[in-house]
Amino acid sequence: MPIGPASCPQLANCPTVIVMVGLPARGKTYMSKKLTRYLNWIGVKCRVFNVGEYRRSAVKEYKKFDFFDPQNKEAMKIRNKVCEQAMEDMIGWLENEGDVAVFDATNTTRERRQLVMDYCQKEKNFKVFFIESMCDDPEVVAENVKGHEELGEISEGRGAAAPFRRDVGEVKVNSPDYRNMNKDEAMRDFLERIRMYQKSYEPLDTEYDKEKSFIQVHNVGQRFLVNQIQDHVQSKICYYLMNIHVLPRSIYLTRHGESELNIKGRIGGDSSLSFRGRQFANALAKFMEEQDVNNLKVWTSQLKRTIETAGGFHAPIEQWKALNEIDAGVCEEMTYEEIQEKYPEEFAMRDQDKYHYRYPRGESYQDLVARLEPVIMELERQTNVLVICHQAVMRCLLAYFLDKNSDDLPYLKVPLHTVMKLTPMAYGCKVESFYLNIEAVNTHRERPKDQCSSAPTAELAAVQLSVECSASGNTDPQRKSEDALETVPDHY
Amino acid sequence: MSDDMRTRKLSCPEVGVTGSELGNLGPASCPQLANCPTVIVMVGLPARGKTYMSKKLTRYLNWIGVKCRVFNVGEYRRSAVKEYKKFDFFDPQNKEAMKIRNKVCEQAMEDMIGWLENEGDVAVFDATNTTRERRQLVMDYCQKEKNFKVFFIESMCDDPEVVAENVKGHEELGEISEGRGAAAPFRRDVGEVKVNSPDYRNMNKDEAMRDFLERIRMYQKSYEPLDTEYDKEKSFIQVHNVGQRFLVNQIQDHVQSKICYYLMNIHVLPRSIYLTRHGESELNIKGRIGGDSSLSFRGRQFANALAKFMEEQDVNNLKVWTSQLKRTIETAGGFHAPIEQWKALNEIDAGVCEEMTYEEIQEKYPEEFAMRDQDKYHYRYPRGESYQDLVARLEPVIMELERQTNVLVICHQAVMRCLLAYFLDKNSDDLPYLKVPLHTVMKLTPMAYGCKVESFYLNIEAVNTHRERPKNTDPQRKSEDALETVPDHY
C-alpha cells in the first residue's frame, strides 16, 4: 500500500518498535528474523537489533550462566548498559530511515519493558508492539533444548506438540557463547541460564498490561492472545504470525517449460510449450516423484504454459491468477529489439530502476510483490508445495525466501528447466538447484554495468543465483541501440 | 469453492482425471481434496453482537466468493412459538420450554447441514450456544455425522460499562471516546435492535428492556465460556470487549485464518465512507472505456464541487483515497486532507478493448461482447480482468476500509460497483449492473445490521456511462441488438 512521502508527517505511519518477550529458546530470534524478512519484502523498512550481539561485543568472553543471575550486580550493570546501546542505535535508525525496528531480547521483566517503553514513547512518540513467545508444554520445551536431529519427525495434526525448531539446540550450543565448551557442557550451562531468567520472569498480563499492544504466541502457534491492535502494520504482523508454522517441509519453485514465445525471444503473452518445454513437463513430474514428497500440492498460474507444465501430475492442482507473469503492458509479446526500436527511452528507464519501473499499461516488480503477497501467506500456511510460475514472479518469491533486497531481486538468475528446492533451516532457507537436463533458451538479461555497485557473493554463485553484472552496457536514455541490446540473450 | 484470488481446479485420482485435464470438479466429488464445509458456531450471552458479527462476516465471505449463510436459531424459535410471553421461557429449569428450544435448535441444524451438503461452503450457526452440552451437541452433529469442520466465535463483554450501554442503547451513546476502542458501546443502537425485535412488539419500551435484562440473567446462570484448557483441541476465536482483545486457538485452515484476520480488523466506531467516481473524463465524453485520460471541463468543476461538499460534511479526520490513474488524482485536487493512491483502486483492465467505444468492440470482437453480456461478473477481457478479478484485488482495500474511520474513496465505475456490493450485500449477478453515475457521491453509514446509503448528486452535468444488459446476448445477434443499451456519447 503506497503511502505518501515522509515529508508529510500525517501521512507517514509513525515508526514502530517491536519488543520481543520470552525466555531463552522460545524462538524470539527466529520470529524476529522471519518477520523482518517479510516486512522488508512487502516494503516496510525493518531491522533487528539483537541485544545478545551487543552483549557479546561488550563482554569479550562469556564464562558461565551466573552472568545472567538477576542478583549479580556487576553483570546487571553491563547488561543494562548494553541494552541502552542497542536502544540508542535502534532509535537513531528509526529516526533516520526505518519504519519498524525489532528489539530482540528477553525483556522478561516489567521493569525492563517499562524502560524500553519510556525510551520509545515518552522521548520519541514511537509506537510499541510486544511479541511474546511462551511454551508451557513441557514436551515442547524439552525438545527445544534437546534439539536432536531425530526430533525432525513431527506428529501429524495441528501443530500439537511440535518441537519449536528441531535444530534450536543446535543453534544455541553452536552459539559463539559456547565455542570454548563441549556440547554437553554447553547444554547444561544453557539450561541453567534459562533458570536464571525464569526466576524473575513476568509474562505479559491481560490485566496489568491491558493498555499495551501485544500478541502472545503460545506453543508455536497453537494459541494466540492479541491485545489492543493499533494499526495496519500491527494487524498484518498478527496475521503473519498466525499463519507461519515450523513443521518441516520443502517448497519447490520452477518456471514453466520453455515456451514458443521464449524461443522467439518475445516477452509475456500466453503461448504453449515448445517441444523441449513438453519434455521438461515430463521430466518435472518424474523428478517430483523421485523426490517422494508427502502430500504435495501443485500450484500454477492461469497462463497456458504453466498449466501445461503441470500436465504430468496427479497431485491436486491450484491455478492462481496472482502467479501470472508480470504484465508488460504495451510491450507484451515484443522482443527486446522491438522494445528498443519502439520505446528506447522506456527501455533505458527500466534498466535504470528495474524494480520500480512500470511498463506503460503494465506492471512493475513492486506491483508484482503486492499481488504475490496472498500467495506467500498461503505458502506459509502450507507444507509441501511445487510452484510452477514465471521468471519475474519466481524472482519475487525467491527474494522473499532468500531475503534479497529490491536492488538484487530483478536480476536473480532463474533459468528455465531448473527446479529450486527451498527447505527452512535454523534462521534461513537451504537452497538446492536441480537442472533437469533439458536444453532451453536463456531468458536472463544481465544488469547493465553502470547499475552494478558490488561484486556477486560466493553464496549466491554457489546456487547459480548470482546477480552478475554485464561487462559493459549503460542505461542512459540517449544510449546507442547496440549498448541497449548488449545484454539481450540470444534467440531465434 | 472459489476463494479470493484463485480458481480451484482439482484433480481426483479416483475419478480418473489427471492434472492435464481442465475439468472443473466441484468439492463434493472429491471429499479429501476439497476444503470441507465449515460450520461457524457463535457463542455468547444475548446482546454480545453475535448476530451483528454473523451477518457482517457472512457478507464478507460471500463477497470474496465463499458461499456463506446464517442460520439464526432465534428466527426458528419465533416460527415455532407464535407468541413470546416472557423471559422465563429461557429459564434452564423450564422443562417444557427446553423441549421446544432443543427441537428448534435441531431443526436449524438440519437445515444448515442440508444446505452445506448441497451448495454451501460456510454456515454460521447463530445462537447463544452458551453451555458445553449444547456445543457438544452441535459438534457431534457436524463432525461425527458429516466430517465438517467446526469453528467457534465467542463474543464476551466483561466491561460493565460496555454491557450497560449495549442494553441501554440510547442514541446519545453515539459519542465514542477517542482512543483504541476503550469503553466503546457495542452498537449504540443494540438496545434499539433488541427492544424493536418481533419478540417485544406487544410490550412498551421499558417493559421490553426489563424483560430482556431478565432474559440475559437466565442465560448467565448456565453460561460456560470457551476455556483454553477444556476446549484446547477446538478451533475458536474469543472476541473481548468489541475487539479490544482476542484469544485465538488452533486455527486449522485458510478460511479460519481469514475469518480471524477480518474480525481483528473490524470495529464499531461510528463513521462514514464516501464513495464516488472521478469527475467526467475526456474519454468518458467520447464514450471510450478504460485508458488514463484527464478530466474534462465539467470533471474539473466536479473536483471543485467535491472538495466543497466534503468541507460542508464537516468530517472528522477525513482520509482521501484515489487510484493511480490521472482522473481520480485530479479529482482529489482540491483536498488538503492526506491522500493515498492505491493501484488496487485502478479501473478494471479491459485488456485488448482498452480505450475502445462499445461500437468498436462490437465491430472488432462481437462474440467477446456477447459473452460479456451473458456473464458480466465472470467474463474476463482478453489480456484484461473480470469483475471477479477486481474483487480479489480490492480485498486489501476493503480490509483497510474496515480498519479506518472516515474515508472518501475516489475511484471508477467497475471498482465502485464492487465496493458498493460489499457494503450493501449485493450478489455477483447484480454487482456489475449497479448504477453509479458520475458526479454523484454515495455516503455509507453503518447502522444496526447493515448500511444506510445516501446519494448526493453534485449538480454538475456529465455523460451517462451505464450500460444495461441488452435483451439479446446471443453471439450471433445483430449489431443493433448488441448496441441497444449503449449510452449516448460524442
mmCIF file of C-alpha atoms in Angstrom, chain A residues 149-436:
data_model
loop_
_atom_site.group_PDB
_atom_site.id
_atom_site.type_symbol
_atom_site.label_atom_id
_atom_site.label_comp_id
_atom_site.label_asym_id
_atom_site.label_seq_id
_atom_site.Cartn_x
_atom_site.Cartn_y
_atom_site.Cartn_z
ATOM 1 C CA GLU A 149 18.003 -34.270 14.675
ATOM 2 C CA GLU A 150 15.577 -37.158 15.245
ATOM 3 C CA LEU A 151 13.104 -34.590 16.537
ATOM 4 C CA GLY A 152 12.564 -33.957 12.850
ATOM 5 C CA GLU A 153 9.647 -36.387 12.980
ATOM 6 C CA ILE A 154 6.692 -34.129 13.570
ATOM 7 C CA SER A 155 3.425 -35.684 14.581
ATOM 8 C CA GLU A 156 0.578 -35.119 12.153
ATOM 9 C CA GLY A 157 -2.098 -32.731 13.188
ATOM 10 C CA ARG A 158 -2.458 -29.115 14.003
ATOM 11 C CA GLY A 159 0.971 -28.269 15.408
ATOM 12 C CA ALA A 160 0.320 -30.316 18.541
ATOM 13 C CA ALA A 161 3.498 -30.984 20.427
ATOM 14 C CA ALA A 162 5.658 -29.735 17.601
ATOM 15 C CA PRO A 163 9.235 -29.086 18.630
ATOM 16 C CA PHE A 164 9.977 -25.484 18.191
ATOM 17 C CA ARG A 165 12.835 -25.712 15.812
ATOM 18 C CA ARG A 166 14.333 -29.145 15.572
ATOM 19 C CA ASP A 167 17.728 -27.569 15.499
ATOM 20 C CA VAL A 168 17.340 -24.876 18.152
ATOM 21 C CA GLY A 169 19.525 -26.926 20.403
ATOM 22 C CA GLU A 170 21.986 -26.871 17.528
ATOM 23 C CA VAL A 171 21.546 -23.113 17.184
ATOM 24 C CA LYS A 172 22.098 -22.494 20.850
ATOM 25 C CA VAL A 173 25.005 -24.790 21.507
ATOM 26 C CA ASN A 174 26.627 -23.597 18.334
ATOM 27 C CA SER A 175 26.308 -20.017 19.504
ATOM 28 C CA PRO A 176 29.555 -18.031 19.782
ATOM 29 C CA ASP A 177 28.999 -18.061 23.565
ATOM 30 C CA TYR A 178 29.796 -21.747 23.663
ATOM 31 C CA ARG A 179 32.726 -22.016 21.348
ATOM 32 C CA ASN A 180 35.024 -23.000 24.211
ATOM 33 C CA MET A 181 32.799 -25.687 25.669
ATOM 34 C CA ASN A 182 31.905 -29.125 24.518
ATOM 35 C CA LYS A 183 28.312 -29.902 23.594
ATOM 36 C CA ASP A 184 27.216 -31.367 26.931
ATOM 37 C CA GLU A 185 28.776 -28.587 28.986
ATOM 38 C CA ALA A 186 27.150 -26.041 26.711
ATOM 39 C CA MET A 187 23.760 -27.701 27.107
ATOM 40 C CA ARG A 188 23.998 -27.790 30.911
ATOM 41 C CA ASP A 189 25.080 -24.150 31.093
ATOM 42 C CA PHE A 190 22.304 -23.125 28.780
ATOM 43 C CA LEU A 191 19.663 -24.842 30.903
ATOM 44 C CA GLU A 192 20.981 -23.033 33.935
ATOM 45 C CA ARG A 193 20.834 -19.766 32.034
ATOM 46 C CA ILE A 194 17.148 -20.331 31.322
ATOM 47 C CA ARG A 195 16.615 -20.939 35.037
ATOM 48 C CA MET A 196 18.218 -17.604 35.842
ATOM 49 C CA TYR A 197 15.673 -15.872 33.656
ATOM 50 C CA GLN A 198 12.783 -17.917 34.976
ATOM 51 C CA LYS A 199 13.430 -16.589 38.458
ATOM 52 C CA SER A 200 12.316 -13.103 37.523
ATOM 53 C CA TYR A 201 10.038 -13.758 34.517
ATOM 54 C CA GLU A 202 6.851 -11.700 34.461
ATOM 55 C CA PRO A 203 4.804 -12.591 31.392
ATOM 56 C CA LEU A 204 2.518 -10.037 29.772
ATOM 57 C CA ASP A 205 -0.765 -9.977 31.595
ATOM 58 C CA THR A 206 -4.256 -9.175 30.311
ATOM 59 C CA GLU A 207 -4.994 -7.060 33.358
ATOM 60 C CA TYR A 208 -1.694 -5.341 34.187
ATOM 61 C CA ASP A 209 -0.807 -4.803 30.511
ATOM 62 C CA LYS A 210 -4.284 -4.179 29.185
ATOM 63 C CA GLU A 211 -3.392 -0.838 27.654
ATOM 64 C CA LYS A 212 -0.391 -2.235 25.781
ATOM 65 C CA SER A 213 -0.490 -3.576 22.255
ATOM 66 C CA PHE A 214 0.784 -7.115 22.080
ATOM 67 C CA ILE A 215 0.457 -10.623 20.769
ATOM 68 C CA GLN A 216 1.294 -13.619 22.919
ATOM 69 C CA VAL A 217 2.195 -16.716 20.938
ATOM 70 C CA HIS A 218 1.672 -19.992 22.771
ATOM 71 C CA ASN A 219 3.310 -23.268 21.906
ATOM 72 C CA VAL A 220 4.497 -22.317 18.475
ATOM 73 C CA GLY A 221 1.213 -21.064 17.130
ATOM 74 C CA GLN A 222 -1.276 -23.327 18.838
ATOM 75 C CA ARG A 223 -2.845 -20.339 20.563
ATOM 76 C CA PHE A 224 -2.594 -16.539 20.406
ATOM 77 C CA LEU A 225 -3.653 -13.738 22.672
ATOM 78 C CA VAL A 226 -3.974 -10.463 20.794
ATOM 79 C CA ASN A 227 -4.445 -7.190 22.659
ATOM 80 C CA GLN A 228 -5.155 -3.629 21.515
ATOM 81 C CA ILE A 229 -4.050 -3.686 17.896
ATOM 82 C CA GLN A 230 -3.421 -0.065 16.969
ATOM 83 C CA ASP A 231 -2.903 -0.030 13.244
ATOM 84 C CA HIS A 232 -2.492 -1.713 9.875
ATOM 85 C CA VAL A 233 1.100 -2.873 10.404
ATOM 86 C CA GLN A 234 0.355 -4.474 13.771
ATOM 87 C CA SER A 235 -2.683 -6.168 12.285
ATOM 88 C CA LYS A 236 -0.591 -7.597 9.462
ATOM 89 C CA ILE A 237 2.087 -8.754 11.865
ATOM 90 C CA CYS A 238 -0.525 -10.673 13.868
ATOM 91 C CA TYR A 239 -1.974 -12.194 10.698
ATOM 92 C CA TYR A 240 1.512 -13.235 9.574
ATOM 93 C CA LEU A 241 2.444 -14.792 12.915
ATOM 94 C CA MET A 242 -0.867 -16.660 12.924
ATOM 95 C CA ASN A 243 -0.084 -18.191 9.543
ATOM 96 C CA ILE A 244 3.527 -19.312 9.904
ATOM 97 C CA HIS A 245 4.497 -22.689 11.294
ATOM 98 C CA VAL A 246 7.639 -24.677 11.897
ATOM 99 C CA LEU A 247 6.671 -28.071 10.525
ATOM 100 C CA PRO A 248 9.397 -29.416 8.281
ATOM 101 C CA ARG A 249 8.622 -29.152 4.594
ATOM 102 C CA SER A 250 10.047 -28.041 1.268
ATOM 103 C CA ILE A 251 8.921 -25.533 -1.294
ATOM 104 C CA TYR A 252 9.826 -26.225 -4.897
ATOM 105 C CA LEU A 253 9.947 -23.288 -7.300
ATOM 106 C CA THR A 254 10.275 -23.614 -11.029
ATOM 107 C CA ARG A 255 9.308 -21.776 -14.191
ATOM 108 C CA HIS A 256 7.086 -23.243 -16.858
ATOM 109 C CA GLY A 257 8.824 -25.287 -19.544
ATOM 110 C CA GLU A 258 10.318 -23.441 -22.491
ATOM 111 C CA SER A 259 7.510 -21.814 -24.464
ATOM 112 C CA GLU A 260 7.008 -20.924 -28.118
ATOM 113 C CA LEU A 261 7.458 -17.236 -27.341
ATOM 114 C CA ASN A 262 10.585 -17.936 -25.273
ATOM 115 C CA ILE A 263 12.180 -19.449 -28.372
ATOM 116 C CA LYS A 264 11.407 -16.325 -30.359
ATOM 117 C CA GLY A 265 12.802 -14.082 -27.660
ATOM 118 C CA ARG A 266 9.419 -12.499 -27.040
ATOM 119 C CA ILE A 267 8.259 -11.454 -23.571
ATOM 120 C CA GLY A 268 4.880 -12.073 -21.937
ATOM 121 C CA GLY A 269 1.949 -13.406 -23.929
ATOM 122 C CA ASP A 270 0.164 -16.687 -23.397
ATOM 123 C CA SER A 271 1.818 -19.291 -25.611
ATOM 124 C CA SER A 272 2.058 -23.052 -25.314
ATOM 125 C CA LEU A 273 5.127 -25.111 -24.509
ATOM 126 C CA SER A 274 7.722 -25.854 -27.144
ATOM 127 C CA PHE A 275 8.803 -29.444 -27.782
ATOM 128 C CA ARG A 276 11.595 -29.104 -25.232
ATOM 129 C CA GLY A 277 9.156 -27.478 -22.829
ATOM 130 C CA ARG A 278 6.928 -30.545 -23.033
ATOM 131 C CA GLN A 279 9.927 -32.740 -22.364
ATOM 132 C CA PHE A 280 10.554 -30.665 -19.265
ATOM 133 C CA ALA A 281 6.965 -31.177 -18.127
ATOM 134 C CA ASN A 282 7.501 -34.924 -18.238
ATOM 135 C CA ALA A 283 10.871 -34.667 -16.555
ATOM 136 C CA LEU A 284 9.397 -32.481 -13.851
ATOM 137 C CA ALA A 285 6.691 -34.995 -12.966
ATOM 138 C CA LYS A 286 9.305 -37.737 -12.842
ATOM 139 C CA PHE A 287 11.642 -35.606 -10.712
ATOM 140 C CA MET A 288 8.940 -34.810 -8.176
ATOM 141 C CA GLU A 289 8.005 -38.465 -7.952
ATOM 142 C CA GLU A 290 11.607 -39.299 -7.141
ATOM 143 C CA GLN A 291 11.590 -36.581 -4.508
ATOM 144 C CA ASP A 292 8.914 -38.688 -2.814
ATOM 145 C CA VAL A 293 7.165 -35.723 -1.273
ATOM 146 C CA ASN A 294 4.430 -36.152 1.305
ATOM 147 C CA ASN A 295 1.062 -34.561 0.415
ATOM 148 C CA LEU A 296 2.462 -32.476 -2.406
ATOM 149 C CA LYS A 297 0.371 -29.602 -3.723
ATOM 150 C CA VAL A 298 0.993 -28.179 -7.173
ATOM 151 C CA TRP A 299 0.282 -24.532 -7.962
ATOM 152 C CA THR A 300 0.341 -22.907 -11.390
ATOM 153 C CA SER A 301 -0.625 -19.532 -12.836
ATOM 154 C CA GLN A 302 -3.610 -19.166 -15.169
ATOM 155 C CA LEU A 303 -1.436 -18.929 -18.275
ATOM 156 C CA LYS A 304 -1.224 -21.914 -20.599
ATOM 157 C CA ARG A 305 2.486 -22.566 -20.288
ATOM 158 C CA THR A 306 2.409 -23.242 -16.534
ATOM 159 C CA ILE A 307 -0.781 -25.295 -16.723
ATOM 160 C CA GLU A 308 0.745 -27.427 -19.482
ATOM 161 C CA THR A 309 3.906 -27.841 -17.423
ATOM 162 C CA ALA A 310 1.762 -29.345 -14.645
ATOM 163 C CA GLY A 311 0.290 -31.846 -17.103
ATOM 164 C CA GLY A 312 2.028 -34.890 -15.701
ATOM 165 C CA PHE A 313 0.844 -34.524 -12.119
ATOM 166 C CA HIS A 314 -1.802 -36.461 -10.275
ATOM 167 C CA ALA A 315 -1.482 -34.216 -7.249
ATOM 168 C CA PRO A 316 -4.159 -31.578 -6.605
ATOM 169 C CA ILE A 317 -3.514 -28.502 -8.773
ATOM 170 C CA GLU A 318 -4.476 -24.944 -7.945
ATOM 171 C CA GLN A 319 -4.386 -22.196 -10.533
ATOM 172 C CA TRP A 320 -3.646 -18.722 -9.198
ATOM 173 C CA LYS A 321 -4.160 -15.641 -11.328
ATOM 174 C CA ALA A 322 -1.799 -13.951 -8.884
ATOM 175 C CA LEU A 323 1.008 -16.173 -10.220
ATOM 176 C CA ASN A 324 0.656 -14.823 -13.769
ATOM 177 C CA GLU A 325 3.783 -13.282 -15.256
ATOM 178 C CA ILE A 326 4.428 -9.555 -14.891
ATOM 179 C CA ASP A 327 2.209 -7.624 -17.283
ATOM 180 C CA ALA A 328 4.457 -5.909 -19.804
ATOM 181 C CA GLY A 329 1.616 -3.663 -20.939
ATOM 182 C CA VAL A 330 2.353 -2.089 -24.319
ATOM 183 C CA CYS A 331 5.461 -4.279 -24.630
ATOM 184 C CA GLU A 332 3.626 -7.589 -24.367
ATOM 185 C CA GLU A 333 4.873 -10.170 -26.893
ATOM 186 C CA MET A 334 7.639 -7.931 -28.178
ATOM 187 C CA THR A 335 11.293 -8.838 -28.474
ATOM 188 C CA TYR A 336 13.785 -6.637 -26.643
ATOM 189 C CA GLU A 337 14.973 -5.456 -30.057
ATOM 190 C CA GLU A 338 11.465 -4.292 -30.858
ATOM 191 C CA ILE A 339 11.138 -2.580 -27.483
ATOM 192 C CA GLN A 340 14.419 -0.784 -28.129
ATOM 193 C CA GLU A 341 13.152 0.262 -31.536
ATOM 194 C CA LYS A 342 9.707 1.437 -30.428
ATOM 195 C CA TYR A 343 10.302 2.624 -26.860
ATOM 196 C CA PRO A 344 14.046 3.343 -26.448
ATOM 197 C CA GLU A 345 13.586 5.734 -23.531
ATOM 198 C CA GLU A 346 11.256 3.393 -21.654
ATOM 199 C CA PHE A 347 13.759 0.612 -22.189
ATOM 200 C CA ALA A 348 16.531 2.713 -20.684
ATOM 201 C CA MET A 349 14.385 3.803 -17.749
ATOM 202 C CA ARG A 350 13.656 0.189 -16.996
ATOM 203 C CA ASP A 351 17.339 -0.564 -16.877
ATOM 204 C CA GLN A 352 17.867 2.364 -14.532
ATOM 205 C CA ASP A 353 15.433 1.096 -11.911
ATOM 206 C CA LYS A 354 14.131 -2.290 -12.845
ATOM 207 C CA TYR A 355 12.329 -2.839 -9.537
ATOM 208 C CA HIS A 356 10.161 0.270 -9.584
ATOM 209 C CA TYR A 357 9.789 0.699 -13.320
ATOM 210 C CA ARG A 358 6.240 0.101 -14.520
ATOM 211 C CA TYR A 359 5.609 -0.825 -18.151
ATOM 212 C CA PRO A 360 3.095 1.590 -19.717
ATOM 213 C CA ARG A 361 -0.299 -0.071 -19.182
ATOM 214 C CA GLY A 362 1.547 -2.801 -17.316
ATOM 215 C CA GLU A 363 3.170 -3.615 -14.002
ATOM 216 C CA SER A 364 6.373 -3.183 -12.074
ATOM 217 C CA TYR A 365 8.218 -5.690 -9.873
ATOM 218 C CA GLN A 366 6.930 -3.669 -6.952
ATOM 219 C CA ASP A 367 3.353 -4.252 -8.170
ATOM 220 C CA LEU A 368 4.162 -7.955 -8.529
ATOM 221 C CA VAL A 369 5.233 -8.201 -4.899
ATOM 222 C CA ALA A 370 1.933 -6.646 -3.834
ATOM 223 C CA ARG A 371 -0.112 -9.155 -5.787
ATOM 224 C CA LEU A 372 2.053 -12.078 -4.674
ATOM 225 C CA GLU A 373 1.516 -11.360 -1.008
ATOM 226 C CA PRO A 374 -1.507 -13.629 -0.613
ATOM 227 C CA VAL A 375 0.462 -16.361 -2.383
ATOM 228 C CA ILE A 376 3.296 -16.019 0.124
ATOM 229 C CA MET A 377 0.826 -16.035 3.001
ATOM 230 C CA GLU A 378 -0.736 -19.248 1.738
ATOM 231 C CA LEU A 379 2.691 -20.788 1.116
ATOM 232 C CA GLU A 380 3.476 -20.102 4.760
ATOM 233 C CA ARG A 381 0.313 -21.952 5.788
ATOM 234 C CA GLN A 382 1.017 -24.943 3.575
ATOM 235 C CA THR A 383 3.576 -27.700 3.848
ATOM 236 C CA ASN A 384 4.972 -29.273 0.662
ATOM 237 C CA VAL A 385 4.235 -27.241 -2.448
ATOM 238 C CA LEU A 386 5.546 -27.111 -6.023
ATOM 239 C CA VAL A 387 5.007 -23.687 -7.576
ATOM 240 C CA ILE A 388 5.191 -23.567 -11.382
ATOM 241 C CA CYS A 389 5.402 -19.938 -12.344
ATOM 242 C CA HIS A 390 7.328 -17.367 -14.436
ATOM 243 C CA GLN A 391 10.636 -15.507 -14.498
ATOM 244 C CA ALA A 392 9.678 -12.243 -12.779
ATOM 245 C CA VAL A 393 7.271 -13.995 -10.408
ATOM 246 C CA MET A 394 9.871 -16.545 -9.404
ATOM 247 C CA ARG A 395 12.391 -13.775 -8.730
ATOM 248 C CA CYS A 396 9.920 -12.126 -6.344
ATOM 249 C CA LEU A 397 9.138 -15.365 -4.498
ATOM 250 C CA LEU A 398 12.810 -16.289 -4.261
ATOM 251 C CA ALA A 399 13.648 -12.834 -2.932
ATOM 252 C CA TYR A 400 11.144 -13.393 -0.132
ATOM 253 C CA PHE A 401 12.592 -16.752 0.891
ATOM 254 C CA LEU A 402 16.229 -15.766 0.484
ATOM 255 C CA ASP A 403 15.927 -12.229 1.830
ATOM 256 C CA LYS A 404 17.082 -10.454 -1.335
ATOM 257 C CA ASN A 405 16.563 -6.716 -1.490
ATOM 258 C CA SER A 406 14.822 -4.771 -4.221
ATOM 259 C CA ASP A 407 18.098 -3.960 -5.988
ATOM 260 C CA ASP A 408 19.023 -7.611 -6.481
ATOM 261 C CA LEU A 409 15.569 -9.063 -6.912
ATOM 262 C CA PRO A 410 15.006 -8.194 -10.602
ATOM 263 C CA TYR A 411 18.358 -9.732 -11.560
ATOM 264 C CA LEU A 412 18.157 -13.058 -9.743
ATOM 265 C CA LYS A 413 19.034 -15.874 -12.115
ATOM 266 C CA VAL A 414 16.138 -18.273 -12.606
ATOM 267 C CA PRO A 415 16.945 -20.292 -15.739
ATOM 268 C CA LEU A 416 14.350 -22.447 -17.491
ATOM 269 C CA HIS A 417 14.177 -26.172 -16.777
ATOM 270 C CA THR A 418 15.682 -25.737 -13.330
ATOM 271 C CA VAL A 419 13.884 -26.531 -10.084
ATOM 272 C CA MET A 420 14.848 -24.774 -6.867
ATOM 273 C CA LYS A 421 14.154 -26.603 -3.649
ATOM 274 C CA LEU A 422 13.872 -24.416 -0.553
ATOM 275 C CA THR A 423 13.989 -26.011 2.878
ATOM 276 C CA PRO A 424 13.688 -23.854 6.012
ATOM 277 C CA MET A 425 16.730 -24.322 8.241
ATOM 278 C CA ALA A 426 17.616 -22.627 11.501
ATOM 279 C CA TYR A 427 17.204 -18.918 10.778
ATOM 280 C CA GLY A 428 17.043 -19.124 6.996
ATOM 281 C CA CYS A 429 16.486 -21.308 3.994
ATOM 282 C CA LYS A 430 18.593 -24.014 2.411
ATOM 283 C CA VAL A 431 18.553 -23.783 -1.396
ATOM 284 C CA GLU A 432 19.206 -26.653 -3.772
ATOM 285 C CA SER A 433 19.130 -26.213 -7.504
ATOM 286 C CA PHE A 434 18.240 -29.052 -9.891
ATOM 287 C CA TYR A 435 18.762 -28.626 -13.619
ATOM 288 C CA LEU A 436 16.641 -31.312 -15.289
#
